[in-house]
Structures are given as structure tokens and as C-alpha cells.
XYZ file of C-alpha atoms in Angstrom:
447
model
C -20.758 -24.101 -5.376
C -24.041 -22.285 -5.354
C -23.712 -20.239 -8.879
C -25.951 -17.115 -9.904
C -26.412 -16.024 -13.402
C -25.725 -12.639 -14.087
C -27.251 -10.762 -16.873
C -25.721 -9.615 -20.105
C -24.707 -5.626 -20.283
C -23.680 -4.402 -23.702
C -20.439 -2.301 -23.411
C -21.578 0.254 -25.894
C -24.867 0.929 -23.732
C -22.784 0.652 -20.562
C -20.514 3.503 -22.070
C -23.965 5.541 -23.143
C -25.676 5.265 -19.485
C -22.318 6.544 -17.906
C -22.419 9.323 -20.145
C -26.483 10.066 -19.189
C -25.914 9.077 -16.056
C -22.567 10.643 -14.985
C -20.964 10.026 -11.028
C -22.562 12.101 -8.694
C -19.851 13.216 -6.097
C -20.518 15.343 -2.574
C -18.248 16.541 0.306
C -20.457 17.278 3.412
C -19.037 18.680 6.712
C -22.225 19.579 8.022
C -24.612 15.941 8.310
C -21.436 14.718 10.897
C -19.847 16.809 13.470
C -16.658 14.474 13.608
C -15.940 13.445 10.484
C -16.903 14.754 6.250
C -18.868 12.383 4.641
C -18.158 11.469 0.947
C -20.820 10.056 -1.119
C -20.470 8.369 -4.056
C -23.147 7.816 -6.848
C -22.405 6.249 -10.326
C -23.137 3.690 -12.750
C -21.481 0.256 -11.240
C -18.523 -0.882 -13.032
C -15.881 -3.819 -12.447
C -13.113 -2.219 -10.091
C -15.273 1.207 -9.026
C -14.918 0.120 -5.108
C -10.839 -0.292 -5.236
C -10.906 2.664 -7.375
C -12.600 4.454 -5.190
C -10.965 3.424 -2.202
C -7.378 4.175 -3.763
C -7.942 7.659 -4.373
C -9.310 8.184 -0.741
C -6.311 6.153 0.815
C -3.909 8.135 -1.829
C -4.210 10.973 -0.164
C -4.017 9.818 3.647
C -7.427 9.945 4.489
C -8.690 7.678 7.518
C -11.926 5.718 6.652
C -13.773 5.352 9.555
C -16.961 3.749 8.408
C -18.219 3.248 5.063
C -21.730 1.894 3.223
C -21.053 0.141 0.045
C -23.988 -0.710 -2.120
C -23.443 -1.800 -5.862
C -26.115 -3.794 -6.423
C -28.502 -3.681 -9.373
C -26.088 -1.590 -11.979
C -25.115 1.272 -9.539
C -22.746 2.125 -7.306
C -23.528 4.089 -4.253
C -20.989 4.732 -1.341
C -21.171 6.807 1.939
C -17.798 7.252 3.742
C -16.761 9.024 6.942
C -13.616 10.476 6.593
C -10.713 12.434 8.665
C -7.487 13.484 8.217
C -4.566 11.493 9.699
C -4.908 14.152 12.857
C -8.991 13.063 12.987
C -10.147 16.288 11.972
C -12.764 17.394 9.242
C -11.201 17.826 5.750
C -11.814 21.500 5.354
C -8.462 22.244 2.803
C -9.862 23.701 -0.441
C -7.249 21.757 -2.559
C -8.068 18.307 -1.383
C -12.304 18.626 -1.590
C -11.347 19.879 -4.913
C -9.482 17.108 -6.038
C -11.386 14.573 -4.587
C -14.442 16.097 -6.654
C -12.616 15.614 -9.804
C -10.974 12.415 -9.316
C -14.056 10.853 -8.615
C -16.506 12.629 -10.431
C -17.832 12.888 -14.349
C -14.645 13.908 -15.299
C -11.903 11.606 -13.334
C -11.151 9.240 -16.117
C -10.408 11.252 -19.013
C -9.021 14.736 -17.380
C -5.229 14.406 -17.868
C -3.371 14.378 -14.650
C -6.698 14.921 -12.455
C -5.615 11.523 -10.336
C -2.590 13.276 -9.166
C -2.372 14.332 -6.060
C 0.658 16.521 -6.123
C 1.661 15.499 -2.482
C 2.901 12.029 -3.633
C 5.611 11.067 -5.766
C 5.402 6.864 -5.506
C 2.260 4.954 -5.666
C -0.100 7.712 -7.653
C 1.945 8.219 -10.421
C 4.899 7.581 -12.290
C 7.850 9.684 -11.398
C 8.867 11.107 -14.070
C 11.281 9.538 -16.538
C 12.441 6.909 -14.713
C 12.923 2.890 -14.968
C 10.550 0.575 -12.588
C 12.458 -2.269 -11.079
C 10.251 -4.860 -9.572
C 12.079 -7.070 -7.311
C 11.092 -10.401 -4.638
C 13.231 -13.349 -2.894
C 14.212 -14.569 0.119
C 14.231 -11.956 2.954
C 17.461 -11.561 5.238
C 19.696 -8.781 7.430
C 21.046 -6.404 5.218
C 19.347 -7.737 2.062
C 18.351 -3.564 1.115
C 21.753 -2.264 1.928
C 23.510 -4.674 -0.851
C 20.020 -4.043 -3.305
C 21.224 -0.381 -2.804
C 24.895 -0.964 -3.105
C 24.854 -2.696 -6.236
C 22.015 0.250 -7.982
C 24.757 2.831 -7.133
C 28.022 0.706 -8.190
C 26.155 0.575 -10.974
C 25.444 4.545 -11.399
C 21.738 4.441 -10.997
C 19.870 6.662 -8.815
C 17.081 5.787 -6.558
C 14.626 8.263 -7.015
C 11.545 6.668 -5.109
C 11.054 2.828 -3.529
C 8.546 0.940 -1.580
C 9.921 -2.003 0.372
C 7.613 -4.631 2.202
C 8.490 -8.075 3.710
C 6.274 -10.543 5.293
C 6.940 -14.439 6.039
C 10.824 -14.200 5.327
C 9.819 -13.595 1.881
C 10.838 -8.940 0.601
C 9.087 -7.169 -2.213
C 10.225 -4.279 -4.089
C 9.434 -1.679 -6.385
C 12.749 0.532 -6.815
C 11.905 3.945 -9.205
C 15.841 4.851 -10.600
C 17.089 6.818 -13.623
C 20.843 7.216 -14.855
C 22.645 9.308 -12.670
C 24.182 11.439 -15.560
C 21.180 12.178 -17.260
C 18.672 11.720 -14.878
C 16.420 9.916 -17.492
C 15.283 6.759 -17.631
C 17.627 3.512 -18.547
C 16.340 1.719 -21.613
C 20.031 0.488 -22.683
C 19.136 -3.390 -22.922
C 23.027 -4.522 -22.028
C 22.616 -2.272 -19.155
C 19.751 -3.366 -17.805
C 20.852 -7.049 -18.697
C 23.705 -6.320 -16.184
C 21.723 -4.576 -13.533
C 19.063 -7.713 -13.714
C 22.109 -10.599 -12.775
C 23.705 -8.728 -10.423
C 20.434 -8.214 -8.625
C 19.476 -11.988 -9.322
C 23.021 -12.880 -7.832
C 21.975 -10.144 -4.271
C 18.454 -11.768 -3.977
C 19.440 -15.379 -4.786
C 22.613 -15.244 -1.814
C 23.631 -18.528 -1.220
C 21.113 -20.291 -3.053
C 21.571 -21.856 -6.348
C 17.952 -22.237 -7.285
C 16.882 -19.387 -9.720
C 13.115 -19.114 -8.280
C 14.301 -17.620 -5.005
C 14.502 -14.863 -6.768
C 12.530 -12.708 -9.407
C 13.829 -9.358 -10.970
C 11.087 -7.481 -13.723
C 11.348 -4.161 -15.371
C 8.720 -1.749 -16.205
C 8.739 1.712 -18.396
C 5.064 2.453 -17.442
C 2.847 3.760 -14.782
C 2.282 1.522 -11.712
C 0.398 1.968 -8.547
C 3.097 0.590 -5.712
C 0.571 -0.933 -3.254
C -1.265 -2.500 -5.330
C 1.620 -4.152 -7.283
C 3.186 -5.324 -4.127
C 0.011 -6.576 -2.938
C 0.061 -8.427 -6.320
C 3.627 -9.368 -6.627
C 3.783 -11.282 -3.021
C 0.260 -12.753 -3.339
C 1.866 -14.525 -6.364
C 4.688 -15.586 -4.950
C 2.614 -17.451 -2.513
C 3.686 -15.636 0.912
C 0.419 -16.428 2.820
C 1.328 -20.080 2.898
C 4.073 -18.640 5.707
C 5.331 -22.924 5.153
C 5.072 -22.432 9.138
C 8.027 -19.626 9.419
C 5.743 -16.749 11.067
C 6.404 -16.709 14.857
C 3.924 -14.580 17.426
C 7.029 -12.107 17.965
C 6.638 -11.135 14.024
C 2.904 -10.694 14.777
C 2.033 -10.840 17.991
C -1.990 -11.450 19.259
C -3.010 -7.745 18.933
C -2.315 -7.638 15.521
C -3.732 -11.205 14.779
C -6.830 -10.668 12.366
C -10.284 -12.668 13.058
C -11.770 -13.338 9.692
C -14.849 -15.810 8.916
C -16.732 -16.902 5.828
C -20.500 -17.547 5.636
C -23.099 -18.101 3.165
C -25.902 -15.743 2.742
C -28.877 -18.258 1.988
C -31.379 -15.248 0.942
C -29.131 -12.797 -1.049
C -26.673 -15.462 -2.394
C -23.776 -13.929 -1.075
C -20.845 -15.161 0.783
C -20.414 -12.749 3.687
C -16.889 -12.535 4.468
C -16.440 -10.486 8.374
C -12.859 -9.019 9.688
C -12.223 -7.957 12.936
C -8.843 -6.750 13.696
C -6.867 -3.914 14.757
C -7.464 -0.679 13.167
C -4.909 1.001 10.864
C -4.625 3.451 7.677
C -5.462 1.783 4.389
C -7.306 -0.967 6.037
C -9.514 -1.193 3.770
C -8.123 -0.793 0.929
C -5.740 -3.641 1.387
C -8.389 -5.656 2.075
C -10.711 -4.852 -1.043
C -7.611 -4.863 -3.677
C -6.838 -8.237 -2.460
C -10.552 -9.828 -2.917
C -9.640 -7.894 -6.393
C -7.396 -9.285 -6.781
C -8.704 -12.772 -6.138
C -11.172 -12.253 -8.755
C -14.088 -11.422 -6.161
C -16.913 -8.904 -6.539
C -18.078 -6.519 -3.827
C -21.850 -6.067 -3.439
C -22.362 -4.579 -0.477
C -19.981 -3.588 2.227
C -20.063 -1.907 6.135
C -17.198 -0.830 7.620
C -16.376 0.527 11.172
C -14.153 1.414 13.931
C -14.249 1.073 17.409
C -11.754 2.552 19.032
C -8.688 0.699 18.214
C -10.309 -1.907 16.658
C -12.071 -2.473 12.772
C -15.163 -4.259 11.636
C -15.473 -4.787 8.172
C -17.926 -7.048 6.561
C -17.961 -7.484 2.906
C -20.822 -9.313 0.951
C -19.488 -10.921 -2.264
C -19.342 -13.330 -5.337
C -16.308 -14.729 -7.333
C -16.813 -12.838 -11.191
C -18.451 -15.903 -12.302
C -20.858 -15.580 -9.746
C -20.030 -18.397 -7.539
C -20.470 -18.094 -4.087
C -17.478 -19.379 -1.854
C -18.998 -23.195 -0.279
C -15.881 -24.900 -0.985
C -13.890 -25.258 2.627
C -10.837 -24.824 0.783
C -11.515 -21.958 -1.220
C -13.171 -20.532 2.089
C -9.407 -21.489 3.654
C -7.757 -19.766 0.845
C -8.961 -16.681 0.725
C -9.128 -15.862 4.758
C -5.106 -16.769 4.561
C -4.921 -14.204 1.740
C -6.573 -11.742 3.868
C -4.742 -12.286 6.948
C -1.601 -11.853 4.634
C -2.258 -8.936 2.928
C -3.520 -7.320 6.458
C -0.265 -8.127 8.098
C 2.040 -7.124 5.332
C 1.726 -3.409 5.993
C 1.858 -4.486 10.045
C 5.104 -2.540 11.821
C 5.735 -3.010 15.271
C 8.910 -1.382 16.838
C 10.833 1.560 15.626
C 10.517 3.761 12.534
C 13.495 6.053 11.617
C 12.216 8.929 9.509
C 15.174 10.913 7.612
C 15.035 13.752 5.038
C 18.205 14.647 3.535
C 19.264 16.544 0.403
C 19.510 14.151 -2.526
C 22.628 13.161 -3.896
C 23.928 9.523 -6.062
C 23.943 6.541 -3.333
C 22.018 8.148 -0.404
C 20.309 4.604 0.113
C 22.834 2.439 -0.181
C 24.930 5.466 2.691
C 21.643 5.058 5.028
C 21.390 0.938 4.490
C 24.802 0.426 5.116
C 24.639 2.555 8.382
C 21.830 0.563 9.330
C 23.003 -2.657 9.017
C 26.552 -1.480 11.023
C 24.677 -1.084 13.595
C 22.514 -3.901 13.718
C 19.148 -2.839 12.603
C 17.419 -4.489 10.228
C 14.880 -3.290 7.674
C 11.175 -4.899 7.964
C 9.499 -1.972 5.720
C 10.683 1.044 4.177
C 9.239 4.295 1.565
C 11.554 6.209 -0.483
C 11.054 9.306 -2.294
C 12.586 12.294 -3.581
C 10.854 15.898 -4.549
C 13.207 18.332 -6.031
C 16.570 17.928 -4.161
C 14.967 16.616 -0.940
C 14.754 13.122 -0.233
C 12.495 11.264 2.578
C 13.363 8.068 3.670
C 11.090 6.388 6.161
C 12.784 3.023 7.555
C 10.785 0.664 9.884
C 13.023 -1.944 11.881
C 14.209 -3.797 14.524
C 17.230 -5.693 15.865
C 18.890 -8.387 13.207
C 17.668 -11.129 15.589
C 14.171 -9.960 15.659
C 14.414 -8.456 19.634
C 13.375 -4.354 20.375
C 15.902 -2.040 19.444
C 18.266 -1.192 22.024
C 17.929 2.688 22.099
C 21.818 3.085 23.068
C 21.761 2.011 19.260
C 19.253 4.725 17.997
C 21.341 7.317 19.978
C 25.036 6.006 18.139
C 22.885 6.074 14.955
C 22.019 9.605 15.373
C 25.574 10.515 16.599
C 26.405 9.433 13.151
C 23.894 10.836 10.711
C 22.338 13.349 12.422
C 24.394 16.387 11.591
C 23.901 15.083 7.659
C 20.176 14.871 7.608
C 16.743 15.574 9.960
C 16.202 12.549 11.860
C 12.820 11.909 13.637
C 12.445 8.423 15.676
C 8.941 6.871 16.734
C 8.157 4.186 18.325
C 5.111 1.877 16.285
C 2.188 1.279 18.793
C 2.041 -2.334 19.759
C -1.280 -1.616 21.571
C -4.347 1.201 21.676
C -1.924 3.312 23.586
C -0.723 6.194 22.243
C 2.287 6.077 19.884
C 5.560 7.653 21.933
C 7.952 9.999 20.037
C 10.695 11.421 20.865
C 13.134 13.858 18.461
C 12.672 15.790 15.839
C 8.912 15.759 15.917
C 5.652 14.764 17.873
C 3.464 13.899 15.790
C 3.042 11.086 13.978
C 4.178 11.352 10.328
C 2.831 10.194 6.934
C 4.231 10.848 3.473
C 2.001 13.403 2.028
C 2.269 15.792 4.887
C 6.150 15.655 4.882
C 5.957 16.363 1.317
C 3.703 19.617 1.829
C 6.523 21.107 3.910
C 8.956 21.015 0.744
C 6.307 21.703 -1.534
C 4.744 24.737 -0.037
């Protein structure tokens, strides 16, 4: 492995430059007549891109082309930015908050990295007990998870569900539904962990099927997903993923060369375009230990080009063919994790005690089951947003979606969309046209 030495940076002098030098943060609408370009200028520290990124994703902005340059001690950024309807980001609130979060005074304003549109993912919500949950994937898995939370009298106030290569990972947000505070009774929690163990595990005797963790503390629930399946190893697949979980469109093209002259590895992704592309992409080289030098990023059309120029933190470049191997599965993984094809049921309802394990259940009596799925609550509202498909992995029969609605629909708003599978448009049909995404739900409850 080629290796570069990098140079020695005191902390204390590090911490005295940031302070001379503080971030430099602009909003333009007027150098682009598509798009508002954020620029980014600050001293370079370890993590500043994912940072960055985070807060950008956080609050649903597209990225559709970005300049990274962190070379040399600072960080400088360009990126073109929409909302999710591709217009210019005009809203007072948001350039507001975007100046604060990632300017002079981000990291020590209390609070400034909330964006008050999202309850899961920026924040902790309130007092409430993180359960952190992975096994073996199967129909119906979520609707017993659920089940057993409320047998148990806890209430789900916010959850992020992914799966990807038969494997699920959850976060779960709950508090006591008495109190409404969090649950820090060890017995309790003792008895919620083995009954949860005994859900995951199924049929299997072998203990690391399954993995149940809790935490009291702030976490950020894509990242920690990312995190919790990239340690568990699901971008091995052991052979399980079939082309009708991910079929060609979605099938990422990602290669690894060495840059001779800079002594970079220069790692290029071409794949279909999507929100938070890019930020699943950079948290995972993160993640991996990897630094980020420089960086383009583009769309065309349907389709992203990203091209990332970086070193492992002990400044090796990547020459070793398996390493190489290693990190373009880990890529394709974490690209494909947040990949939906199909149908997503999107259901507010007020909040009561065992709402998810009411909508799981219904789900899995009628067949569906649940490849992705975002929970939250804000004040007595909740929003559930359920991807799936049929148990045996084939399009959902819309006969079913119509009995499903039959059922729930005088309960709750129900809006049904069907996931593009291609660069045509997405179809809806129900409660809504437009395509929906968390924060802008939230807004309607919050306004």
C-alpha cells in the first residue's frame, strides 16, 4: 500500500485557528437560476464533510452537484441545492438555520442543529428509551416487534426500520405508556430485551441471529443503521440477493483507481439518482475509516455521478484488490439499503398505546410485508410511512390496497404511491399527488 505521511497539527492551535478563522457560510439564489448554492468555508476537521452533508440531507434538501475540496487544512464546499419539489430554497426559516448550523456558531449554540420539522434522526425525542434492534429478516417480523412493545405497555413514539439481504435493522424511540417518560427500570428492560431476543431469534437457537442494545442518549438514526448493519456484515449478501430485490436500474457501478500524481485512490459511482445519495455514501467511507479530499458530484437526469478522491486515516491509499473489493461491496450495500421499489402506504393517525403493532398486524392479514418503514409522532399526531410488497416478494395486488383501505381508512388519512422503478414519473393515486417526505408532513401539524 502506497502510504503518505501526514503532518502533525496540535489540537490546542487547531482549536485557536478555528476561533481566528471561523466557518464562512453563504446562501446564494442569484449565481444559479435553478438551484441556491451553499458554500462552505472553514478550517478542515475529521468528519466536517458528513457533518456537513447531514445537516443538508436533515432537512430534505436534494444535492444536485457538489465541489468538495479539503485539502491543505481547509475545507471548502460549493453545493447546488433544491427542495424536494426542485425549486430554489427561498423560506426564511430554513436559510436561517442552515446559516447557524453550519456557521461560527453551530457547535456550541444549544439546540441550533434542530430542525424543528423532524422528530427521529436530528435529535432525541424527548425523554424516551432507544432500542436498537437487528436479526434475521422475515413476513411479519415488525408486527410481533410491535406486539410484544405494547403487551409490554411501551409506547412507540418514533422508529426507523431498514432491511437489506434478509438481514432488518431497527432503532425503536418508546417511553412508558403511563408516564410517558423514559424506562430506566433495569428488570423491565431485562424483560423487554428476551422477549425481543426470543421475536428476532424465531426458530433459531443460535443467540447471534439476533442483537437487542439500549441507549438513553442522543443518536442520529441513519447513521446508526448505516453502522449497525455494516457490522453485522450485510454486504456479504452469502449469495441471498436476487435481481427482483434489486433489479438492474437500481444496480450501482462503482470502481477504484489509484491517483499516481495526487496519491489518492479515486473511488467513481454511477447509479441511479435518489435523496440522501450522498450522504449514504460519504458516512459509509466514514465509517470505513476513509478521508475525503476532494469530491464532484452530479446528476443527470435520473442518474448520479459521484467521484470521491480519498485516503484511509493512516494515509494509505487503497492498492490492495481486496480492500478495493471490500469497500465497493460496502458501497453498493449501503446504496441499496435505502432502495424501495413497489408500494409505500403513508398513514397519519391520532396517537394512541399500540397504533404500530394495530397497523403491522393489518398489514401482515393481508399479506403485505414490510421492506422499510419511518415512524414518528408530534403532539397527538402520528405518521407512519410503510414501504412493501407481497410476502412472496411479487407487486402488490391493488384489490389488496383497496381491502386495506376499506379497513383503516375511516380511522386514519391514508395516501398510497407507487415507488418509481424507472426515470418515469412516480404514479399516485389517493389522498395526495405529490410525492411525500417527512419534514413536509410534519409542517402541516406544526404550522
Amino acid at each position: 500500500m502506497a502510504k503518505v505521511c501526514w503532518p502533525y497539527f496540535d489540537p490546542e492551535y487547531e482549536n485557536l485557528s478555528m476561533r481566528i478563522n471561523p466557518p464562512r457560510v453563504s446562501v446564494d439564489n442569484l449565481s444559479c437560476s435553478d438551484c441556491t448554492l451553499i458554500k462552505v468555508d472553514s478550517m478542515n476537521k475529521p468528519g466536517i464533510l458528513l457533518e456537513v452533508v447531514q445537516i443538508l440531507t436533515d432537512i430534505d434538501l436534494i444535492i444536485t452537484k457538489a465541489y468538495i475540496s479539503s485539502d491543505g487544512g481547509w475545507f471548502m464546499d460549493v453545493f447546488h441545492v433544491t427542495d424536494q419539489q426542485g425549486n430554489k430554497i427561498t423560506d426564511g426559516k430554513i436559510i436561517d438555520y442552515i446559516e447557524k448550523a453550519l456557521g461560527p456558531k453551530g457547535d456550541t449554540i444549544d439546540g441550533v442543529k434542530t430542525w424543528p420539522g423532524k422528530r427521529v434522526g436530528v435529535h432525541s425525542v424527548g425523554d424516551h428509551t432507544a432500542i436498537e434492534l437487528i436479526g434475521k429478516d422475515r413476513p411479519g417480523l415488525l408486527s410481533e416487534i410491535s406486539a410484544v412493545l405494547a403487551d409490554l405497555h411501551f409506547n412507540v413514539v418514533g422508529a426507523e426500520v431498514w432491511t437489506h439481504n434478509r438481514r432488518i435493522a431497527c432503532v425503536v424511540y418508546v417511553n412508558d405508556d403511563a408516564t410517558c417518560r423514559a424506562v430506566d427500570d433495569p428488570t423491565r428492560l431485562s424483560v423487554m430485551e428476551e422477549q425481543l431476543k426470543n421475536v428476532l431469534r424465531g426458530c433459531e437457537d443460535d443467540d447471534k441471529v439476533a442483537r437487542t442494545s439500549f441507549s438513553m442518549g442522543f443518536t442520529h438514526v441513519d447513521r446508526r443503521l448505516h453502522q449497525m448493519l455494516f457490522a453485522d456484515r450485510d454486504y456479504e449478501g452469502g449469495g441471498t440477493t436476487t435481481e427482483a430485490d434489486y433489479p438492474s436500474s437500481f444496480k450501482p457501478k462503482i470502481t477504484i483507481d489509484h491517483c499516481e500524481d495526487k496519491g489518492y485512490s479515486a473511488v467513481s459511482v454511477m447509479c441511479k439518482d435518489r435523496p440522501k445519495l450522498m450522504f449514504d455514501i460519504v458516512c459509509t467511507l466514514t465509517d470505513m475509516q476513509y478521508v475525503v479530499f476532494h469530491a464532484s458530484i452530479s446528476s443527470d437526469g435520473p442518474y448520479a455521478s459521484q467521484e470521491y478522491f480519498i485516503r484511509h486515516m493512516d494515509g494509505c491509499t487503497l492498492d490492495n484488490e481486496g480492500e478495493k473489493e471490500r469497500v465497493i461491496k460496502c458501497l453498493e450495500a449501503a446504496i441499496r439499503r435505502r432502495v424501495s421499489e413497489g408500494l409505500s402506504l403513508e398513514l397519519c393517525a391520532k396517537d394512541r398505546v399500540g397504533l404500530l403493532s394495530e397497523l403491522t398486524r393489518v398489514l401482515r392479514e393481508h399479506g403485505l410485508s414490510v421492506t422499510r418503514a419511518g415512524v414518528s409522532t408530534v403532539g397527538e399526531q402520528a405518521m407512519n410511512v410503510f414501504y412493501v410488497r407481497d410476502a412472496s416478494g411479487k407487486p402488490v395486488d391493488m384489490k389488496t390496497i383497496e381491502a386495506l383501505r376499506k379497513e383503516i381508512g375511516h380511522t386514519m388519512m391514508l395516501n398510497v404511491k407507487k415507488e418509481p422503478s424507472s426515470a418515469k414519473t412516480p404514479e399516485a393515486s389517493g389522498w395526495a399527488k405529490t410525492s411525500f417526505f417527512f419534514g413536509s408532513l410534519f409542517e402541516r401539524f406544526l404550522a
